[in-house]
JSON list of C-alpha atoms in Angstrom, two decimals:
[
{"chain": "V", "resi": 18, "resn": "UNK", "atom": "CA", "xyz": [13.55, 9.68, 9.31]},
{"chain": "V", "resi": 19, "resn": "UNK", "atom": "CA", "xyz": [10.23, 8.63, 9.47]},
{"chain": "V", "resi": 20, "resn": "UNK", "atom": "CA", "xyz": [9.90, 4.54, 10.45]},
{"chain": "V", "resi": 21, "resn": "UNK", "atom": "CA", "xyz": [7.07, 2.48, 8.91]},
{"chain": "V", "resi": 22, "resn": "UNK", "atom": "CA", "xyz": [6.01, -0.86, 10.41]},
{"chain": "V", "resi": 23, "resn": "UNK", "atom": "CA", "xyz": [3.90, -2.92, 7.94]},
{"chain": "V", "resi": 24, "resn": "UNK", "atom": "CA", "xyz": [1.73, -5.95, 9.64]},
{"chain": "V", "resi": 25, "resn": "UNK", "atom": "CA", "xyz": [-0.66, -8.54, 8.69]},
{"chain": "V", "resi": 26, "resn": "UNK", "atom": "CA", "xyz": [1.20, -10.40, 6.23]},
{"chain": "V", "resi": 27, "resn": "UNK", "atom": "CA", "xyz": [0.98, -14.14, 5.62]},
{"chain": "V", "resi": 28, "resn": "UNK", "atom": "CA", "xyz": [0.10, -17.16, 3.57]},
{"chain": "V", "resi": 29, "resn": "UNK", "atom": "CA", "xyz": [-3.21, -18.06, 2.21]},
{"chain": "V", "resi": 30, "resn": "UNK", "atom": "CA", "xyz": [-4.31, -20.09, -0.39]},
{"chain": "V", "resi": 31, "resn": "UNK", "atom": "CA", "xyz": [-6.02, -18.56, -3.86]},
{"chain": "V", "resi": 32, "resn": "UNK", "atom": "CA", "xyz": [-9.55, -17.08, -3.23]},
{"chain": "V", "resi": 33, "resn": "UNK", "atom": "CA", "xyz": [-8.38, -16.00, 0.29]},
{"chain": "V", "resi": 34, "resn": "UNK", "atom": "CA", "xyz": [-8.40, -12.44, 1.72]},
{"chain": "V", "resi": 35, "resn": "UNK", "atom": "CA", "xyz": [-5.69, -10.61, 3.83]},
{"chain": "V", "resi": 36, "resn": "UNK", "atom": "CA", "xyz": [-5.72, -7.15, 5.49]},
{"chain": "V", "resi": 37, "resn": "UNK", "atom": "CA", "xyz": [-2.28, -5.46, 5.93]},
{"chain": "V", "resi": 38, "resn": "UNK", "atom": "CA", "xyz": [-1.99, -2.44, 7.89]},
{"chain": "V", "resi": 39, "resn": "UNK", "atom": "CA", "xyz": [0.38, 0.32, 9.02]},
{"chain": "V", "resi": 40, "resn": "UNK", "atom": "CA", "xyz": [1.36, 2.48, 11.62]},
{"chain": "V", "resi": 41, "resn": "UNK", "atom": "CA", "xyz": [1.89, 6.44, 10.30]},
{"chain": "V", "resi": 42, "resn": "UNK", "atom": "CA", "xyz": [3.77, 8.07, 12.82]},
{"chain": "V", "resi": 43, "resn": "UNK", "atom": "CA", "xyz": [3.88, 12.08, 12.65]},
{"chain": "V", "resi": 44, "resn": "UNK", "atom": "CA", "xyz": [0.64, 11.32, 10.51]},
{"chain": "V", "resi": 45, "resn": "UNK", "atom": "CA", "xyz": [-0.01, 15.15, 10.75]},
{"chain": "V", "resi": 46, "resn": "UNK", "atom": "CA", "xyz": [2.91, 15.65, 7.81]},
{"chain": "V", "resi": 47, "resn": "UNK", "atom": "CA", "xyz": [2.40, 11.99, 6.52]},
{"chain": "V", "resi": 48, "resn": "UNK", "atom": "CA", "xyz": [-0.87, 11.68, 6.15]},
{"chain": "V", "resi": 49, "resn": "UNK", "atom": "CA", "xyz": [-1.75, 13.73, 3.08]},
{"chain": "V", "resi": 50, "resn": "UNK", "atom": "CA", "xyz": [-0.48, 10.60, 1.10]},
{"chain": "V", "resi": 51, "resn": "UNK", "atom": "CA", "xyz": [-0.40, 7.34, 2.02]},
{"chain": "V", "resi": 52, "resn": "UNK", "atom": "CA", "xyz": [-0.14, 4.17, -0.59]},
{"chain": "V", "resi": 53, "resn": "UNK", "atom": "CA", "xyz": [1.18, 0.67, -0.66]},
{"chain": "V", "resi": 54, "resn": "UNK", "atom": "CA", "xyz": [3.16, -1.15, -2.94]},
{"chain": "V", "resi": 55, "resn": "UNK", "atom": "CA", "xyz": [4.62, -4.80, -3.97]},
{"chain": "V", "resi": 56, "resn": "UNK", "atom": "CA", "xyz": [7.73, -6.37, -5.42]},
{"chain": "V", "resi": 57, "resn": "UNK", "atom": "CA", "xyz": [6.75, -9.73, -6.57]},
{"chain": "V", "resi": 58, "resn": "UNK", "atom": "CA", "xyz": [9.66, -12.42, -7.28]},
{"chain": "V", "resi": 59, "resn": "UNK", "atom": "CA", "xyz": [12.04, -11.51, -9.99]},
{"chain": "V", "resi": 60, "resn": "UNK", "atom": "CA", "xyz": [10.16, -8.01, -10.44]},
{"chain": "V", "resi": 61, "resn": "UNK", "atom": "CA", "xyz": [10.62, -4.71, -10.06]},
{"chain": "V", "resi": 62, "resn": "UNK", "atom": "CA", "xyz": [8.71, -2.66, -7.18]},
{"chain": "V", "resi": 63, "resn": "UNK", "atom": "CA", "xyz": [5.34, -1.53, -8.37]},
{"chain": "V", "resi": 64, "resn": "UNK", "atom": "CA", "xyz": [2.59, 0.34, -7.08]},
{"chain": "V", "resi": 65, "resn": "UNK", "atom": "CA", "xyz": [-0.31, -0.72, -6.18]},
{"chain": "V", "resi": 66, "resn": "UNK", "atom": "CA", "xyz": [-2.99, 1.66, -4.59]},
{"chain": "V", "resi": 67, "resn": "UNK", "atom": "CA", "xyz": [-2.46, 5.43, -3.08]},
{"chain": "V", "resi": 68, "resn": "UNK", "atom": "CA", "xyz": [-5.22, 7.15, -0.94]},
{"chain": "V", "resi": 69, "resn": "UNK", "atom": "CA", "xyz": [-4.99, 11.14, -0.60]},
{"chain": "V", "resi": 70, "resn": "UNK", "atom": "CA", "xyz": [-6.87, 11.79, 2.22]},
{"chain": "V", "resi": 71, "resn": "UNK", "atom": "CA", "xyz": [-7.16, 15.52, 1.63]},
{"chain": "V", "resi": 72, "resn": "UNK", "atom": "CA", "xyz": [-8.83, 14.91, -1.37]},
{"chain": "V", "resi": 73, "resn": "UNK", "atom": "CA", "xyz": [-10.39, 11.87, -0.61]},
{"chain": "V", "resi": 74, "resn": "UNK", "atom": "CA", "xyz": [-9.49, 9.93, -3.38]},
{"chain": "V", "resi": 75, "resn": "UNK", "atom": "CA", "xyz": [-8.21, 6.38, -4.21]},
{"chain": "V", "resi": 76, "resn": "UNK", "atom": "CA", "xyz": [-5.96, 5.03, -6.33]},
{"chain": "V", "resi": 77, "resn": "UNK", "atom": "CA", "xyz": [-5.45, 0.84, -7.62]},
{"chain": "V", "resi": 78, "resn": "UNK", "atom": "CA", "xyz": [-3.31, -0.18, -10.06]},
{"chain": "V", "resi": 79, "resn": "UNK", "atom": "CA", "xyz": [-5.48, -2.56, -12.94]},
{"chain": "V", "resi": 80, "resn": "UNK", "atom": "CA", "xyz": [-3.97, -5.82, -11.57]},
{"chain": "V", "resi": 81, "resn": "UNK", "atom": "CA", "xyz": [-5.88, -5.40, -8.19]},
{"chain": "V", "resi": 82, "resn": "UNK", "atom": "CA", "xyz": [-8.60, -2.89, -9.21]},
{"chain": "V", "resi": 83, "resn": "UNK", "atom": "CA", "xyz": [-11.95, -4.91, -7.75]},
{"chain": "V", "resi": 84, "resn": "UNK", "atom": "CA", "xyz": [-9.56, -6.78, -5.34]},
{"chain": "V", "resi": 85, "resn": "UNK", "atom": "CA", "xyz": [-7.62, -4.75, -3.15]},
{"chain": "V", "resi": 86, "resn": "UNK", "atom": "CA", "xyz": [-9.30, -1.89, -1.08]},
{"chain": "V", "resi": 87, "resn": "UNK", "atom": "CA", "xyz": [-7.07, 1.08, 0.37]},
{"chain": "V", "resi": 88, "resn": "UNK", "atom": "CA", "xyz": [-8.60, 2.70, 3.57]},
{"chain": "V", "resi": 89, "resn": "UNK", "atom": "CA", "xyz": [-7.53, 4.93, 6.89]},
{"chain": "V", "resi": 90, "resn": "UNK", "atom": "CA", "xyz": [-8.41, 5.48, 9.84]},
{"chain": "V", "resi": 91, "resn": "UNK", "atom": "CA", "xyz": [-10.61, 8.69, 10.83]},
{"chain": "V", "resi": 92, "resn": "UNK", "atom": "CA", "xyz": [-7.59, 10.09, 12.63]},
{"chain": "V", "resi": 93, "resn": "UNK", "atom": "CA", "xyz": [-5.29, 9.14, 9.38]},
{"chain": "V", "resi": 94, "resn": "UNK", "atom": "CA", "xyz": [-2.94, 7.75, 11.74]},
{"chain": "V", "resi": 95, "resn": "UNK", "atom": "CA", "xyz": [-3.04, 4.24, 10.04]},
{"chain": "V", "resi": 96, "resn": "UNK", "atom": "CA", "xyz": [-3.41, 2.90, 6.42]},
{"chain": "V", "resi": 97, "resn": "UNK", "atom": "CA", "xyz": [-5.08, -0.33, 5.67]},
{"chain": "V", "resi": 98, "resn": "UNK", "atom": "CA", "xyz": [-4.96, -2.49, 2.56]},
{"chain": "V", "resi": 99, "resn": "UNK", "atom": "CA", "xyz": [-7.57, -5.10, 2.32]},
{"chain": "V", "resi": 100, "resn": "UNK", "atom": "CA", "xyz": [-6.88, -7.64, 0.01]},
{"chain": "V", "resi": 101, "resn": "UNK", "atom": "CA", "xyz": [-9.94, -9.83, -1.06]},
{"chain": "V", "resi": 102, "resn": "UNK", "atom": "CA", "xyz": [-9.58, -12.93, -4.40]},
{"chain": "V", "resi": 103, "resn": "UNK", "atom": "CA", "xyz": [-5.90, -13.19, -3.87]},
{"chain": "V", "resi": 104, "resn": "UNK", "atom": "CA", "xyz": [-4.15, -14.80, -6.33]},
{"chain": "V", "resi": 105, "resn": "UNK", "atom": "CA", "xyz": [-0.81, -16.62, -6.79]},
{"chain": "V", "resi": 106, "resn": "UNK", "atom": "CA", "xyz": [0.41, -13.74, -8.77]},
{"chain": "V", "resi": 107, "resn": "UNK", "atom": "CA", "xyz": [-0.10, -11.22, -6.00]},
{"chain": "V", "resi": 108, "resn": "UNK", "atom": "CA", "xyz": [2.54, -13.39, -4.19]},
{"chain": "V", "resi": 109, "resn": "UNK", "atom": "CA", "xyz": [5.34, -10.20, -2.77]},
{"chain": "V", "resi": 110, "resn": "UNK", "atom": "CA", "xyz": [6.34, -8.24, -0.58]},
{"chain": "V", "resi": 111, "resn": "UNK", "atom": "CA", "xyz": [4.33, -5.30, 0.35]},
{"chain": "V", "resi": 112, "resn": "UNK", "atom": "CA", "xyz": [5.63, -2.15, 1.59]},
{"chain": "V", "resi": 113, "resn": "UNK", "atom": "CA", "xyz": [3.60, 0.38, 3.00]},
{"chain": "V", "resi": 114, "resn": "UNK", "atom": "CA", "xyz": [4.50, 3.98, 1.94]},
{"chain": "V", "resi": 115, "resn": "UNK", "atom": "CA", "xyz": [3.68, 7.57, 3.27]},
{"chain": "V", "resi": 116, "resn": "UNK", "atom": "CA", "xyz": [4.49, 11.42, 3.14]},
{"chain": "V", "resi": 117, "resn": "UNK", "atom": "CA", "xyz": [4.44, 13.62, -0.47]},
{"chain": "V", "resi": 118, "resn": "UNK", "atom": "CA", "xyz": [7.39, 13.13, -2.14]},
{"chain": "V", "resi": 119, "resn": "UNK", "atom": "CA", "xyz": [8.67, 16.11, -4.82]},
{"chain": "V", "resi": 120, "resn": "UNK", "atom": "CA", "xyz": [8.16, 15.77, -7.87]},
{"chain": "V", "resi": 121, "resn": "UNK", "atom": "CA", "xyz": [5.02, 15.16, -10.43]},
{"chain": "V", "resi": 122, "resn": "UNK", "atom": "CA", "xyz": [4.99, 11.30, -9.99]},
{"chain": "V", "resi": 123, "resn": "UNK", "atom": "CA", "xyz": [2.10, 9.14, -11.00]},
{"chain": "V", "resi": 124, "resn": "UNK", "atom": "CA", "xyz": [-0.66, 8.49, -8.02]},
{"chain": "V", "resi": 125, "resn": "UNK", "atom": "CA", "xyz": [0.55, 5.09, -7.06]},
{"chain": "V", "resi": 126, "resn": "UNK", "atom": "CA", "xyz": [3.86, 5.51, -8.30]},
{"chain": "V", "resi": 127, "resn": "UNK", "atom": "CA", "xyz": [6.16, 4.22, -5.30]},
{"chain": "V", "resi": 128, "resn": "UNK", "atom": "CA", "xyz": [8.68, 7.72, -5.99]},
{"chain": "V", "resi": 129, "resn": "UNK", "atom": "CA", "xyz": [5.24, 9.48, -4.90]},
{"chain": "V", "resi": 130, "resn": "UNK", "atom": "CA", "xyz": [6.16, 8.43, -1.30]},
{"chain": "V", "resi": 131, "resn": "UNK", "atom": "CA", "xyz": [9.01, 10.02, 1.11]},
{"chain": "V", "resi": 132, "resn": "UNK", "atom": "CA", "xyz": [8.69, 7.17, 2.87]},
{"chain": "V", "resi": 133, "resn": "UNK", "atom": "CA", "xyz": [8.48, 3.13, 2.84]},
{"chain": "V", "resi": 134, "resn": "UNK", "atom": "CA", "xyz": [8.44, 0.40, 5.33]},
{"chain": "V", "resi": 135, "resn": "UNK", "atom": "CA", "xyz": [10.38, -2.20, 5.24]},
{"chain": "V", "resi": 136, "resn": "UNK", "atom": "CA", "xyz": [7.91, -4.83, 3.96]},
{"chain": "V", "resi": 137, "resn": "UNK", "atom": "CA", "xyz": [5.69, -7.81, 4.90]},
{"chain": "V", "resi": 138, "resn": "UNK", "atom": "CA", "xyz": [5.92, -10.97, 2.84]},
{"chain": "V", "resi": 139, "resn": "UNK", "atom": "CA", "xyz": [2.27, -12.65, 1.61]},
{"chain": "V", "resi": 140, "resn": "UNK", "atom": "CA", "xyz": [2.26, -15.67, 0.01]},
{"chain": "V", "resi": 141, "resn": "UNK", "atom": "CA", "xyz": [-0.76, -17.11, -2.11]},
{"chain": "V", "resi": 142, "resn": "UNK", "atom": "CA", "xyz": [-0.60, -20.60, -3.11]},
{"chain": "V", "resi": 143, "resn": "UNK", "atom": "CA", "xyz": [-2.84, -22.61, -5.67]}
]
């Protein structure tokens, strides 16, 4: 079982940015997709952006498009999420994920991902 460490949650008040970033172990399997995603209070998990480094291409769901910028390292070891205008309703807790899952899953769908971290809590007040 692959573990995923998420870091660089907090609080911050709306207009404020936060970076969250996580640790890819094995990133020589995991690496070929790596995403994040959120379960805000009372919801269900959603995704929110996917990177496939392979391909080099990004992924944001339309409620952080503009916002929220998905990056890696050079060595893919790590995936960042840099999170710029936050909002109230981007309050959640955000899980890093990582590794192809089976199946023909949408890009930032969260059943994309083998694997998910355990989650780091931001907070946005008004």
């Amino acid at each position: 079982q692959v573990q995923l460490a998420e870091s660089g949650g907090g609080s911050v008040q709306a207009g404020g940015s936060l970076t969250l970033s996580c640790v890819v172990p094995d990133y020589t399997s995991n690496s070929a997709c790596m995403g994040w995603s959120r379960q805000r209070p009372g919801g269900d998990r959603e995704g929110v952006a996917a990177i496939y480094p392979n391909g080099r291409h990004t992924y944001y769901s339309d409620s952080v498009e503009g916002r929220f910028t998905i990056s890696t390292d050079k060595a893919k070891t790590a995936v960042y999420l840099r999170m710029d205008n936050l909002q109230p309703e981007d309050t959640a807790i955000y899980y890093c994920a990582a590794g192809c899952a089976v199946g023909n899953w949408a890009a930032i769908d969260p059943k994309r991902f083998r694997y998910q971290g355990q989650g780091t809590q931001v907070t946005v007040s008004s």
